[in-house]
mmCIF file of C-alpha atoms in Angstrom:
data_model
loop_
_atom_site.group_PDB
_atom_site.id
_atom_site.type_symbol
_atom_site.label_atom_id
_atom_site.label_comp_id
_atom_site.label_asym_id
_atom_site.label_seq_id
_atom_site.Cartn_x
_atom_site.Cartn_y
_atom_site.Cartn_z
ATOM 1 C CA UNK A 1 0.000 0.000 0.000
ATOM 2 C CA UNK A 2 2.713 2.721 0.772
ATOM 3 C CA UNK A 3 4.578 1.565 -2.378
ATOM 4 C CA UNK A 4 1.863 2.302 -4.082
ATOM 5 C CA UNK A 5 1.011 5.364 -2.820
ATOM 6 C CA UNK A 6 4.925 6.632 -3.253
ATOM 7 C CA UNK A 7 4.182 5.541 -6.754
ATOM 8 C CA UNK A 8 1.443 7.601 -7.448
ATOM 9 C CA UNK A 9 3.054 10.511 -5.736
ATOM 10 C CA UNK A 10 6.432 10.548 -7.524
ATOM 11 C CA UNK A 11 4.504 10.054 -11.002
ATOM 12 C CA UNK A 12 1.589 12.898 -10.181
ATOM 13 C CA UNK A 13 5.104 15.136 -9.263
ATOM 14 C CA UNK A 14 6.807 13.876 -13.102
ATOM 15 C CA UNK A 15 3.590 14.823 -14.809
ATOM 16 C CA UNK A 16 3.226 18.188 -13.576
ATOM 17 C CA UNK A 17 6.736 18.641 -14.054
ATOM 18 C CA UNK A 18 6.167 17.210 -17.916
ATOM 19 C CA UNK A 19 3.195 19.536 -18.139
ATOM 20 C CA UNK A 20 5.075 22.739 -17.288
ATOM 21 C CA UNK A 21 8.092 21.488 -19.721
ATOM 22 C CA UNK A 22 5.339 21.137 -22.443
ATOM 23 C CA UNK A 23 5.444 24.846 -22.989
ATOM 24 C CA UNK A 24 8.118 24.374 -25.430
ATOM 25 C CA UNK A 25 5.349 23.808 -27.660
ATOM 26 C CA UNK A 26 3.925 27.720 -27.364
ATOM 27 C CA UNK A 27 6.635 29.627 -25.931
ATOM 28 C CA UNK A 28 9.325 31.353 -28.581
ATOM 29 C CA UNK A 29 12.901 30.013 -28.381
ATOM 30 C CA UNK A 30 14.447 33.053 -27.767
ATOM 31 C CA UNK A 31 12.213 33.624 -25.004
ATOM 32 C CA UNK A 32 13.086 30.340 -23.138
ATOM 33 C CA UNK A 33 16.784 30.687 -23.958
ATOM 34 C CA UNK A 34 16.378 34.528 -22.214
ATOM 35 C CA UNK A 35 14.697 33.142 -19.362
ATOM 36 C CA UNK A 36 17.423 31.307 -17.117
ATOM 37 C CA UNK A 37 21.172 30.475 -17.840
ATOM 38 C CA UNK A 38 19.514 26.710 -17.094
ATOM 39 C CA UNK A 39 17.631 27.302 -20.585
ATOM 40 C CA UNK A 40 20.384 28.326 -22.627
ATOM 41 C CA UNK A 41 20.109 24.540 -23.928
ATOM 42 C CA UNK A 42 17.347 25.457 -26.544
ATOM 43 C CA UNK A 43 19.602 27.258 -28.648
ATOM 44 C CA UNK A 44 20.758 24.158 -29.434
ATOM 45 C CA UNK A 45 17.546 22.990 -31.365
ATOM 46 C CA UNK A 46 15.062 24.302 -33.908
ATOM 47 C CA UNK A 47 11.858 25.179 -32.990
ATOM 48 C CA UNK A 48 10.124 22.522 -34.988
ATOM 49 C CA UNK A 49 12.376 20.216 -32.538
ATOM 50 C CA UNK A 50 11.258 22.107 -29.381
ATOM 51 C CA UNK A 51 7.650 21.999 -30.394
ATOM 52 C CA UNK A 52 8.070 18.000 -30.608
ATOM 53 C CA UNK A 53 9.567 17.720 -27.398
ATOM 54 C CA UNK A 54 6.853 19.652 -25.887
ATOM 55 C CA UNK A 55 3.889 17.379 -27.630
ATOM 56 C CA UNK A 56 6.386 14.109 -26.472
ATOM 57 C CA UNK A 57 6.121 15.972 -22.938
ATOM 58 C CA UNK A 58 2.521 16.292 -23.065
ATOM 59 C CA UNK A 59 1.782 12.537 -23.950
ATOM 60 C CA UNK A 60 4.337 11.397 -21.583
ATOM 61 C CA UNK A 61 2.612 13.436 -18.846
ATOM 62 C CA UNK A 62 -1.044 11.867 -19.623
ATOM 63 C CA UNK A 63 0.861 8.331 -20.330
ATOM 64 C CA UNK A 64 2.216 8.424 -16.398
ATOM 65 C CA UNK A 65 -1.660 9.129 -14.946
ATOM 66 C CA UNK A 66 -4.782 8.751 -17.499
ATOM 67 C CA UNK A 67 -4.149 5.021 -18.051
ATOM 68 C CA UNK A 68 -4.185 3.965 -14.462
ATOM 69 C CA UNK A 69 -6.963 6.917 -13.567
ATOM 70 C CA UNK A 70 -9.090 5.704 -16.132
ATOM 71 C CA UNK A 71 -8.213 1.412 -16.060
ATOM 72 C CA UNK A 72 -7.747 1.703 -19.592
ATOM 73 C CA UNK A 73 -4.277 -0.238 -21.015
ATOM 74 C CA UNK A 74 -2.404 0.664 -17.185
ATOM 75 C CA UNK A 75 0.510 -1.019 -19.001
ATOM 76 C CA UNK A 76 0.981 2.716 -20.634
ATOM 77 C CA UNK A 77 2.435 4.421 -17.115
ATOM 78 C CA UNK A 78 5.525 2.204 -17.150
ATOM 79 C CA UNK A 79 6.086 2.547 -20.606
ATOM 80 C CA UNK A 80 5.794 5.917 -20.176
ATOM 81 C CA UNK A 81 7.699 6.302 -17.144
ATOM 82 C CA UNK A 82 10.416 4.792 -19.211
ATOM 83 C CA UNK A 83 9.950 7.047 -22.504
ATOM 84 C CA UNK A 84 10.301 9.410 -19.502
ATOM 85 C CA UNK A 85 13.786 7.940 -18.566
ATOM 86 C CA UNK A 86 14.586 8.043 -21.935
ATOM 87 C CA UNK A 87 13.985 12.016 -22.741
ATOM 88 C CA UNK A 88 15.950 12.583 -19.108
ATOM 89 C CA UNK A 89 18.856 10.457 -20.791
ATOM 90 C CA UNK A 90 19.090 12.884 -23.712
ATOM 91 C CA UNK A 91 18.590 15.920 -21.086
ATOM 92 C CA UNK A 92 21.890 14.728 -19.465
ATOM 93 C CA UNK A 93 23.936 14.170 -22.608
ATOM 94 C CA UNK A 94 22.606 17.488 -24.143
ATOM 95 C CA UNK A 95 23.254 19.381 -20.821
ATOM 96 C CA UNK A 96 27.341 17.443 -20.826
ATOM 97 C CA UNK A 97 27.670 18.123 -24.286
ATOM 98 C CA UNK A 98 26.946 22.339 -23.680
ATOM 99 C CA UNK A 99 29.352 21.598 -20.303
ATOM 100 C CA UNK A 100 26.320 22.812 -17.706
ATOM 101 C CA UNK A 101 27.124 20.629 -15.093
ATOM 102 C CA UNK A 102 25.862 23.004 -12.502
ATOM 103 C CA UNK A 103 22.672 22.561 -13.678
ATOM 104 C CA UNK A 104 22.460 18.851 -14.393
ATOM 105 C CA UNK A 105 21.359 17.938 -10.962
ATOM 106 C CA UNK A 106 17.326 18.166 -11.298
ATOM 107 C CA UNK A 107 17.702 16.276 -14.905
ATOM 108 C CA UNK A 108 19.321 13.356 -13.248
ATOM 109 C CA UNK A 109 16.231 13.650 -10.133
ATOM 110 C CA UNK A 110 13.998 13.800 -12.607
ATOM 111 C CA UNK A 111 15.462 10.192 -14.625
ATOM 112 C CA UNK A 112 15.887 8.826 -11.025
ATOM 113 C CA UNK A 113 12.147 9.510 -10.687
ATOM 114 C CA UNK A 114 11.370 8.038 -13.877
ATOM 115 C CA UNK A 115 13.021 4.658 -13.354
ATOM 116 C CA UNK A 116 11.673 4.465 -10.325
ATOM 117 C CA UNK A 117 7.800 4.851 -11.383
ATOM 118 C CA UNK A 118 9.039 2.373 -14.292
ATOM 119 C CA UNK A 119 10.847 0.310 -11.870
ATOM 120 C CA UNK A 120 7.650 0.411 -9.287
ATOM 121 C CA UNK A 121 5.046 -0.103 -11.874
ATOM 122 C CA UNK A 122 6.616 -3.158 -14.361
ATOM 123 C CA UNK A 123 7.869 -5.182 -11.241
ATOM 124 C CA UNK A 124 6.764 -4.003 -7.458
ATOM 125 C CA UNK A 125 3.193 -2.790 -7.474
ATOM 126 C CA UNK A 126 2.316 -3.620 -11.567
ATOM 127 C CA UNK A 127 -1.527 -2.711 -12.298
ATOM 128 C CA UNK A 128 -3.534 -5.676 -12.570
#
């Protein structure tokens, strides 16, 4: 019971975290770039590319919740939880690549999150 409750916690905290990340999708490069030194990363890609990892961000954030919320296909939230792993992979080696080490931290949180709500849901408390 508490696993599963940690379980639901941690992924409720990756989805809004997804969710607010999914403003790539509206927001102008140059603005996110000007917002933070953290951002700086998004000069890196076009904005065709940011708009796709904002609609990637949006279905990983309703893959991590709707399917068990709604019982339908439950076996989505770990294989979102991993896709979520995934994207936090390429957030490290795009953040080691442009040498911001200082702000690599919360992307490595945020994969340690993931595997753990993939981790949690495919093996210790699956949906069933």
């Amino acid at each position: 019971m508490t696993m599963n409750l940690a379980l639901w916690i941690v992924a409720g905290l990756l989805t809004a975290v997804f969710l607010i990340g999914s403003s790539k999708m509206f927001v102008p490069r140059e603005t996110m770039a000007a917002m933070s030194a953290a951002s700086r990363w998004v000069e890196d890609f076009s904005p065709g590319a940011l708009r796709a990892l904002g609609a990637l961000e949006v279905l990983i954030a309703a893959g991590l919740i709707l399917p068990a919320l709604l019982d339908i296909a439950p076996i989505l939230v770990p294989l979102a939880a991993t896709g979520a792993g995934v994207l936090m992979i390429g957030a490290v080696i795009t953040r080691l690549r442009r040498g911001e080490r200082a702000t690599i931290v919360g992307d490595l949180i945020y994969l340690a999150m993931a595997a753990f709500v993939a981790w949690g849901r495919f093996a210790l408390v699956p949906f069933s």
